[in-house]
Amino acid sequence: MSEFAVPAPVQPSVAIATSNARFPVRRVFCVGRNYASHAREMGNDPDREPPFFFMKPSDAVVPANGTIPYPSLTSNLHHEVEMVVAIGRPGFNVSVEAAPDHVWGYGVGIDLTRRDVQDQAKKMSRPWDWAKGFDSSGPCGALVPVSEIGHPSTGSIWLNVNGTPRQSGDLNEMIWSVAEIIAAISSSVAIAPGDLIFSGTPAGVAALNPGDTVTAGVDGIGEISFHISGVS
């Protein structure tokens, strides 16, 4: 067996709520503007156009507890609470009807966004990578297997900062369902066990400051809580 020239990176993983085992993270897909209310607050038309996606590095996913560092290069860090979908079966060109069979479980995550960096990228027609894919930009709670909760399609999704409500919506407000999202992604790239999908955020995204405490949850899946540290 060949040896690596440098130490091999640690395999990113997410806790599982009902087991001591962990879920390995392969790829992280994120759905843009999947709630009409959020599309409107970002100045976009919420009509049901084909979904679009961006990605985060797998090691951007970190436990959604303890302390999350306030990132560099920004003075406008935003929170975006999302239901996270964990893929457990491989597939390519998966149909909407078959898509639920590829889901391993669900969790609660936050798409942290350097909004000022994103706004500048939009103005210059540049990619969003630096705004979305920085270190610790994907806090994620423990995953719950489908066998425990089925496939949630309704239920409150919410986020509070320092006890004050910021985001509130319902999973039934998603423009594109989980099955439709999986079908759309797999029409372009093969999905595989270990993939995570951040499925979009409701309205109410706003800035976080050093010292803030974030709590968030999705009914029937779970809750998360973490603190934001000082500016790095």
mmCIF file of N, CA and C in Angstrom, residues 69-163:
data_model
loop_
_atom_site.group_PDB
_atom_site.id
_atom_site.type_symbol
_atom_site.label_atom_id
_atom_site.label_comp_id
_atom_site.label_asym_id
_atom_site.label_seq_id
_atom_site.Cartn_x
_atom_site.Cartn_y
_atom_site.Cartn_z
ATOM 1 N N PRO A 69 -16.001 29.903 16.279
ATOM 2 C CA PRO A 69 -15.238 31.149 16.131
ATOM 3 C C PRO A 69 -15.893 32.130 15.172
ATOM 4 N N TYR A 70 -15.841 33.399 15.526
ATOM 5 C CA TYR A 70 -16.245 34.451 14.577
ATOM 6 C C TYR A 70 -15.153 34.524 13.513
ATOM 7 N N PRO A 71 -15.503 34.388 12.228
ATOM 8 C CA PRO A 71 -14.477 34.261 11.196
ATOM 9 C C PRO A 71 -13.790 35.580 10.858
ATOM 10 N N SER A 72 -12.661 35.463 10.188
ATOM 11 C CA SER A 72 -11.947 36.627 9.684
ATOM 12 C C SER A 72 -12.636 37.157 8.423
ATOM 13 N N LEU A 73 -12.188 38.291 7.947
ATOM 14 C CA LEU A 73 -12.593 38.894 6.669
ATOM 15 C C LEU A 73 -14.043 39.364 6.619
ATOM 16 N N THR A 74 -14.708 39.473 7.757
ATOM 17 C CA THR A 74 -16.099 39.903 7.728
ATOM 18 C C THR A 74 -16.431 40.754 8.945
ATOM 19 N N SER A 75 -17.391 41.633 8.763
ATOM 20 C CA SER A 75 -17.999 42.351 9.888
ATOM 21 C C SER A 75 -19.514 42.176 9.831
ATOM 22 N N ASN A 76 -19.963 41.179 9.043
ATOM 23 C CA ASN A 76 -21.399 40.955 8.875
ATOM 24 C C ASN A 76 -21.668 39.458 8.717
ATOM 25 N N LEU A 77 -21.448 38.719 9.805
ATOM 26 C CA LEU A 77 -21.656 37.271 9.823
ATOM 27 C C LEU A 77 -23.131 36.977 10.047
ATOM 28 N N HIS A 78 -23.757 36.224 9.132
ATOM 29 C CA HIS A 78 -25.183 35.932 9.235
ATOM 30 C C HIS A 78 -25.443 34.466 9.574
ATOM 31 N N HIS A 79 -26.560 34.240 10.274
ATOM 32 C CA HIS A 79 -27.046 32.901 10.585
ATOM 33 C C HIS A 79 -28.130 32.494 9.590
ATOM 34 N N GLU A 80 -28.164 31.207 9.222
ATOM 35 C CA GLU A 80 -29.219 30.651 8.370
ATOM 36 C C GLU A 80 -29.506 29.229 8.865
ATOM 37 N N VAL A 81 -30.603 29.051 9.618
ATOM 38 C CA VAL A 81 -30.941 27.726 10.135
ATOM 39 C C VAL A 81 -31.528 26.861 9.026
ATOM 40 N N GLU A 82 -31.162 25.589 8.999
ATOM 41 C CA GLU A 82 -31.600 24.715 7.920
ATOM 42 C C GLU A 82 -31.811 23.285 8.427
ATOM 43 N N MET A 83 -32.764 22.587 7.817
ATOM 44 C CA MET A 83 -32.847 21.145 8.018
ATOM 45 C C MET A 83 -31.768 20.492 7.164
ATOM 46 N N VAL A 84 -31.006 19.592 7.771
ATOM 47 C CA VAL A 84 -29.922 18.906 7.077
ATOM 48 C C VAL A 84 -30.377 17.494 6.724
ATOM 49 N N VAL A 85 -30.136 17.109 5.483
ATOM 50 C CA VAL A 85 -30.495 15.782 4.979
ATOM 51 C C VAL A 85 -29.215 14.975 4.807
ATOM 52 N N ALA A 86 -29.164 13.785 5.409
ATOM 53 C CA ALA A 86 -27.999 12.908 5.301
ATOM 54 C C ALA A 86 -28.296 11.773 4.333
ATOM 55 N N ILE A 87 -27.426 11.604 3.344
ATOM 56 C CA ILE A 87 -27.615 10.589 2.313
ATOM 57 C C ILE A 87 -26.962 9.273 2.734
ATOM 58 N N GLY A 88 -27.696 8.164 2.559
ATOM 59 C CA GLY A 88 -27.186 6.861 2.970
ATOM 60 C C GLY A 88 -27.041 5.839 1.859
ATOM 61 N N ARG A 89 -27.529 6.175 0.639
ATOM 62 C CA ARG A 89 -27.429 5.258 -0.503
ATOM 63 C C ARG A 89 -26.927 6.007 -1.721
ATOM 64 N N PRO A 90 -26.087 5.384 -2.539
ATOM 65 C CA PRO A 90 -25.596 6.058 -3.748
ATOM 66 C C PRO A 90 -26.671 6.126 -4.813
ATOM 67 N N GLY A 91 -26.491 7.055 -5.748
ATOM 68 C CA GLY A 91 -27.441 7.136 -6.852
ATOM 69 C C GLY A 91 -27.067 8.206 -7.845
ATOM 70 N N PHE A 92 -27.516 8.042 -9.065
ATOM 71 C CA PHE A 92 -27.343 9.039 -10.120
ATOM 72 C C PHE A 92 -28.647 9.091 -10.908
ATOM 73 N N ASN A 93 -29.084 10.305 -11.225
ATOM 74 C CA ASN A 93 -30.384 10.490 -11.890
ATOM 75 C C ASN A 93 -31.513 9.822 -11.097
ATOM 76 N N VAL A 94 -31.493 10.069 -9.808
ATOM 77 C CA VAL A 94 -32.508 9.495 -8.926
ATOM 78 C C VAL A 94 -33.849 10.187 -9.184
ATOM 79 N N SER A 95 -34.907 9.420 -9.310
ATOM 80 C CA SER A 95 -36.225 10.008 -9.523
ATOM 81 C C SER A 95 -36.762 10.594 -8.224
ATOM 82 N N VAL A 96 -37.716 11.509 -8.352
ATOM 83 C CA VAL A 96 -38.350 12.096 -7.168
ATOM 84 C C VAL A 96 -39.002 11.001 -6.336
ATOM 85 N N GLU A 97 -39.612 10.045 -6.988
ATOM 86 C CA GLU A 97 -40.311 8.973 -6.274
ATOM 87 C C GLU A 97 -39.345 8.102 -5.478
ATOM 88 N N ALA A 98 -38.153 7.867 -6.021
ATOM 89 C CA ALA A 98 -37.180 6.994 -5.365
ATOM 90 C C ALA A 98 -36.292 7.735 -4.375
ATOM 91 N N ALA A 99 -36.274 9.056 -4.438
ATOM 92 C CA ALA A 99 -35.331 9.842 -3.641
ATOM 93 C C ALA A 99 -35.406 9.572 -2.137
ATOM 94 N N PRO A 100 -36.600 9.451 -1.535
ATOM 95 C CA PRO A 100 -36.630 9.216 -0.080
ATOM 96 C C PRO A 100 -35.855 7.970 0.355
ATOM 97 N N ASP A 101 -35.754 6.975 -0.505
ATOM 98 C CA ASP A 101 -35.036 5.748 -0.152
ATOM 99 C C ASP A 101 -33.538 5.989 0.003
ATOM 100 N N HIS A 102 -33.049 7.118 -0.481
ATOM 101 C CA HIS A 102 -31.622 7.430 -0.395
ATOM 102 C C HIS A 102 -31.272 8.232 0.859
ATOM 103 N N VAL A 103 -32.278 8.617 1.633
ATOM 104 C CA VAL A 103 -32.050 9.438 2.829
ATOM 105 C C VAL A 103 -31.766 8.531 4.024
ATOM 106 N N TRP A 104 -30.658 8.797 4.711
ATOM 107 C CA TRP A 104 -30.303 8.064 5.926
ATOM 108 C C TRP A 104 -30.951 8.681 7.161
ATOM 109 N N GLY A 105 -30.969 10.023 7.200
ATOM 110 C CA GLY A 105 -31.510 10.701 8.370
ATOM 111 C C GLY A 105 -31.528 12.202 8.186
ATOM 112 N N TYR A 106 -31.872 12.894 9.285
ATOM 113 C CA TYR A 106 -32.038 14.347 9.250
ATOM 114 C C TYR A 106 -31.385 14.983 10.483
ATOM 115 N N GLY A 107 -31.008 16.248 10.343
ATOM 116 C CA GLY A 107 -30.433 16.987 11.451
ATOM 117 C C GLY A 107 -30.755 18.468 11.350
ATOM 118 N N VAL A 108 -30.198 19.239 12.265
ATOM 119 C CA VAL A 108 -30.357 20.696 12.298
ATOM 120 C C VAL A 108 -28.984 21.324 12.105
ATOM 121 N N GLY A 109 -28.871 22.230 11.149
ATOM 122 C CA GLY A 109 -27.587 22.875 10.897
ATOM 123 C C GLY A 109 -27.745 24.365 10.676
ATOM 124 N N ILE A 110 -26.629 25.058 10.689
ATOM 125 C CA ILE A 110 -26.591 26.498 10.423
ATOM 126 C C ILE A 110 -25.619 26.750 9.271
ATOM 127 N N ASP A 111 -26.103 27.420 8.249
ATOM 128 C CA ASP A 111 -25.237 27.894 7.167
ATOM 129 C C ASP A 111 -24.754 29.280 7.564
ATOM 130 N N LEU A 112 -23.569 29.346 8.170
ATOM 131 C CA LEU A 112 -22.992 30.651 8.514
ATOM 132 C C LEU A 112 -22.444 31.296 7.251
ATOM 133 N N THR A 113 -22.712 32.590 7.100
ATOM 134 C CA THR A 113 -22.411 33.290 5.852
ATOM 135 C C THR A 113 -21.732 34.624 6.119
ATOM 136 N N ARG A 114 -20.599 34.849 5.471
ATOM 137 C CA ARG A 114 -19.974 36.176 5.509
ATOM 138 C C ARG A 114 -20.726 37.036 4.490
ATOM 139 N N ARG A 115 -21.797 37.701 4.964
ATOM 140 C CA ARG A 115 -22.731 38.362 4.049
ATOM 141 C C ARG A 115 -22.069 39.487 3.270
ATOM 142 N N ASP A 116 -21.180 40.233 3.898
ATOM 143 C CA ASP A 116 -20.516 41.318 3.176
ATOM 144 C C ASP A 116 -19.628 40.773 2.070
ATOM 145 N N VAL A 117 -18.989 39.629 2.322
ATOM 146 C CA VAL A 117 -18.163 38.996 1.297
ATOM 147 C C VAL A 117 -19.051 38.482 0.166
ATOM 148 N N GLN A 118 -20.200 37.906 0.523
ATOM 149 C CA GLN A 118 -21.134 37.422 -0.505
ATOM 150 C C GLN A 118 -21.671 38.573 -1.348
ATOM 151 N N ASP A 119 -22.066 39.667 -0.693
ATOM 152 C CA ASP A 119 -22.603 40.806 -1.436
ATOM 153 C C ASP A 119 -21.590 41.344 -2.438
ATOM 154 N N GLN A 120 -20.329 41.405 -2.029
ATOM 155 C CA GLN A 120 -19.289 41.879 -2.934
ATOM 156 C C GLN A 120 -19.102 40.909 -4.097
ATOM 157 N N ALA A 121 -19.153 39.611 -3.801
ATOM 158 C CA ALA A 121 -19.022 38.613 -4.867
ATOM 159 C C ALA A 121 -20.164 38.726 -5.873
ATOM 160 N N LYS A 122 -21.383 38.947 -5.378
ATOM 161 C CA LYS A 122 -22.528 39.102 -6.279
ATOM 162 C C LYS A 122 -22.344 40.309 -7.191
ATOM 163 N N LYS A 123 -21.887 41.418 -6.620
ATOM 164 C CA LYS A 123 -21.704 42.631 -7.409
ATOM 165 C C LYS A 123 -20.680 42.425 -8.519
ATOM 166 N N MET A 124 -19.685 41.591 -8.244
ATOM 167 C CA MET A 124 -18.610 41.382 -9.204
ATOM 168 C C MET A 124 -18.791 40.091 -10.009
ATOM 169 N N SER A 125 -19.981 39.450 -9.861
ATOM 170 C CA SER A 125 -20.283 38.207 -10.578
ATOM 171 C C SER A 125 -19.216 37.142 -10.328
ATOM 172 N N ARG A 126 -18.826 37.024 -9.056
ATOM 173 C CA ARG A 126 -17.824 36.037 -8.667
ATOM 174 C C ARG A 126 -18.459 34.920 -7.836
ATOM 175 N N PRO A 127 -17.776 33.783 -7.695
ATOM 176 C CA PRO A 127 -18.313 32.686 -6.887
ATOM 177 C C PRO A 127 -18.465 33.085 -5.424
ATOM 178 N N TRP A 128 -19.285 32.319 -4.707
ATOM 179 C CA TRP A 128 -19.570 32.595 -3.296
ATOM 180 C C TRP A 128 -18.644 31.849 -2.333
ATOM 181 N N ASP A 129 -17.651 31.113 -2.841
ATOM 182 C CA ASP A 129 -16.889 30.201 -1.987
ATOM 183 C C ASP A 129 -16.373 30.849 -0.705
ATOM 184 N N TRP A 130 -15.792 32.035 -0.830
ATOM 185 C CA TRP A 130 -15.190 32.683 0.336
ATOM 186 C C TRP A 130 -16.264 33.141 1.341
ATOM 187 N N ALA A 131 -17.487 33.318 0.854
ATOM 188 C CA ALA A 131 -18.576 33.758 1.726
ATOM 189 C C ALA A 131 -19.233 32.600 2.458
ATOM 190 N N LYS A 132 -19.153 31.400 1.875
ATOM 191 C CA LYS A 132 -19.901 30.251 2.396
ATOM 192 C C LYS A 132 -19.026 29.111 2.898
ATOM 193 N N GLY A 133 -17.814 28.975 2.394
ATOM 194 C CA GLY A 133 -17.028 27.777 2.653
ATOM 195 C C GLY A 133 -15.864 27.949 3.598
ATOM 196 N N PHE A 134 -15.960 28.873 4.530
ATOM 197 C CA PHE A 134 -14.844 29.103 5.456
ATOM 198 C C PHE A 134 -14.871 28.087 6.600
ATOM 199 N N ASP A 135 -13.819 28.092 7.412
ATOM 200 C CA ASP A 135 -13.718 27.148 8.522
ATOM 201 C C ASP A 135 -14.895 27.292 9.484
ATOM 202 N N SER A 136 -15.440 26.165 9.922
ATOM 203 C CA SER A 136 -16.531 26.112 10.914
ATOM 204 C C SER A 136 -17.803 26.804 10.429
ATOM 205 N N SER A 137 -18.005 26.859 9.119
ATOM 206 C CA SER A 137 -19.170 27.573 8.570
ATOM 207 C C SER A 137 -20.433 26.711 8.509
ATOM 208 N N GLY A 138 -20.332 25.438 8.932
ATOM 209 C CA GLY A 138 -21.499 24.557 8.877
ATOM 210 C C GLY A 138 -21.752 23.821 10.175
ATOM 211 N N PRO A 139 -22.014 24.523 11.285
ATOM 212 C CA PRO A 139 -22.341 23.811 12.528
ATOM 213 C C PRO A 139 -23.538 22.887 12.320
ATOM 214 N N CYS A 140 -23.433 21.669 12.807
ATOM 215 C CA CYS A 140 -24.497 20.680 12.585
ATOM 216 C C CYS A 140 -24.717 19.859 13.847
ATOM 217 N N GLY A 141 -25.971 19.690 14.207
ATOM 218 C CA GLY A 141 -26.319 18.872 15.356
ATOM 219 C C GLY A 141 -26.311 17.397 15.011
ATOM 220 N N ALA A 142 -26.607 16.574 16.014
ATOM 221 C CA ALA A 142 -26.639 15.129 15.816
ATOM 222 C C ALA A 142 -27.738 14.745 14.830
ATOM 223 N N LEU A 143 -27.425 13.766 13.987
ATOM 224 C CA LEU A 143 -28.381 13.275 13.000
ATOM 225 C C LEU A 143 -29.316 12.245 13.631
ATOM 226 N N VAL A 144 -30.567 12.243 13.160
ATOM 227 C CA VAL A 144 -31.565 11.275 13.616
ATOM 228 C C VAL A 144 -31.932 10.387 12.436
ATOM 229 N N PRO A 145 -31.819 9.059 12.581
ATOM 230 C CA PRO A 145 -32.111 8.173 11.461
ATOM 231 C C PRO A 145 -33.572 8.236 11.023
ATOM 232 N N VAL A 146 -33.789 7.987 9.735
ATOM 233 C CA VAL A 146 -35.149 7.934 9.192
ATOM 234 C C VAL A 146 -35.997 6.911 9.937
ATOM 235 N N SER A 147 -35.364 5.828 10.369
ATOM 236 C CA SER A 147 -36.112 4.790 11.072
ATOM 237 C C SER A 147 -36.728 5.295 12.366
ATOM 238 N N GLU A 148 -36.203 6.405 12.892
ATOM 239 C CA GLU A 148 -36.709 6.972 14.140
ATOM 240 C C GLU A 148 -37.784 8.027 13.911
ATOM 241 N N ILE A 149 -37.699 8.757 12.791
ATOM 242 C CA ILE A 149 -38.600 9.914 12.615
ATOM 243 C C ILE A 149 -39.303 9.958 11.267
ATOM 244 N N GLY A 150 -39.012 9.041 10.368
ATOM 245 C CA GLY A 150 -39.611 9.121 9.045
ATOM 246 C C GLY A 150 -39.013 10.269 8.244
ATOM 247 N N HIS A 151 -39.822 10.873 7.370
ATOM 248 C CA HIS A 151 -39.369 11.968 6.513
ATOM 249 C C HIS A 151 -40.176 13.225 6.847
ATOM 250 N N PRO A 152 -39.632 14.117 7.683
ATOM 251 C CA PRO A 152 -40.382 15.325 8.065
ATOM 252 C C PRO A 152 -40.655 16.226 6.868
ATOM 253 N N SER A 153 -41.907 16.618 6.697
ATOM 254 C CA SER A 153 -42.274 17.543 5.626
ATOM 255 C C SER A 153 -43.029 18.752 6.159
ATOM 256 N N THR A 154 -43.414 18.705 7.417
ATOM 257 C CA THR A 154 -44.016 19.838 8.108
ATOM 258 C C THR A 154 -43.384 19.945 9.484
ATOM 259 N N GLY A 155 -43.518 21.106 10.080
ATOM 260 C CA GLY A 155 -42.950 21.320 11.410
ATOM 261 C C GLY A 155 -42.163 22.602 11.475
ATOM 262 N N SER A 156 -42.121 23.184 12.633
ATOM 263 C CA SER A 156 -41.457 24.472 12.836
ATOM 264 C C SER A 156 -39.945 24.358 12.667
ATOM 265 N N ILE A 157 -39.372 25.348 11.995
ATOM 266 C CA ILE A 157 -37.931 25.521 11.914
ATOM 267 C C ILE A 157 -37.640 26.927 12.413
ATOM 268 N N TRP A 158 -36.719 27.062 13.377
ATOM 269 C CA TRP A 158 -36.589 28.339 14.080
ATOM 270 C C TRP A 158 -35.157 28.558 14.540
ATOM 271 N N LEU A 159 -34.858 29.833 14.845
ATOM 272 C CA LEU A 159 -33.550 30.202 15.403
ATOM 273 C C LEU A 159 -33.716 31.426 16.281
ATOM 274 N N ASN A 160 -33.104 31.379 17.466
ATOM 275 C CA ASN A 160 -33.081 32.510 18.399
ATOM 276 C C ASN A 160 -31.639 32.934 18.633
ATOM 277 N N VAL A 161 -31.439 34.212 18.894
ATOM 278 C CA VAL A 161 -30.135 34.734 19.285
ATOM 279 C C VAL A 161 -30.288 35.427 20.628
ATOM 280 N N ASN A 162 -29.543 34.953 21.612
ATOM 281 C CA ASN A 162 -29.631 35.480 22.983
ATOM 282 C C ASN A 162 -31.071 35.447 23.493
ATOM 283 N N GLY A 163 -31.813 34.412 23.112
ATOM 284 C CA GLY A 163 -33.186 34.242 23.567
ATOM 285 C C GLY A 163 -34.226 34.992 22.766
#
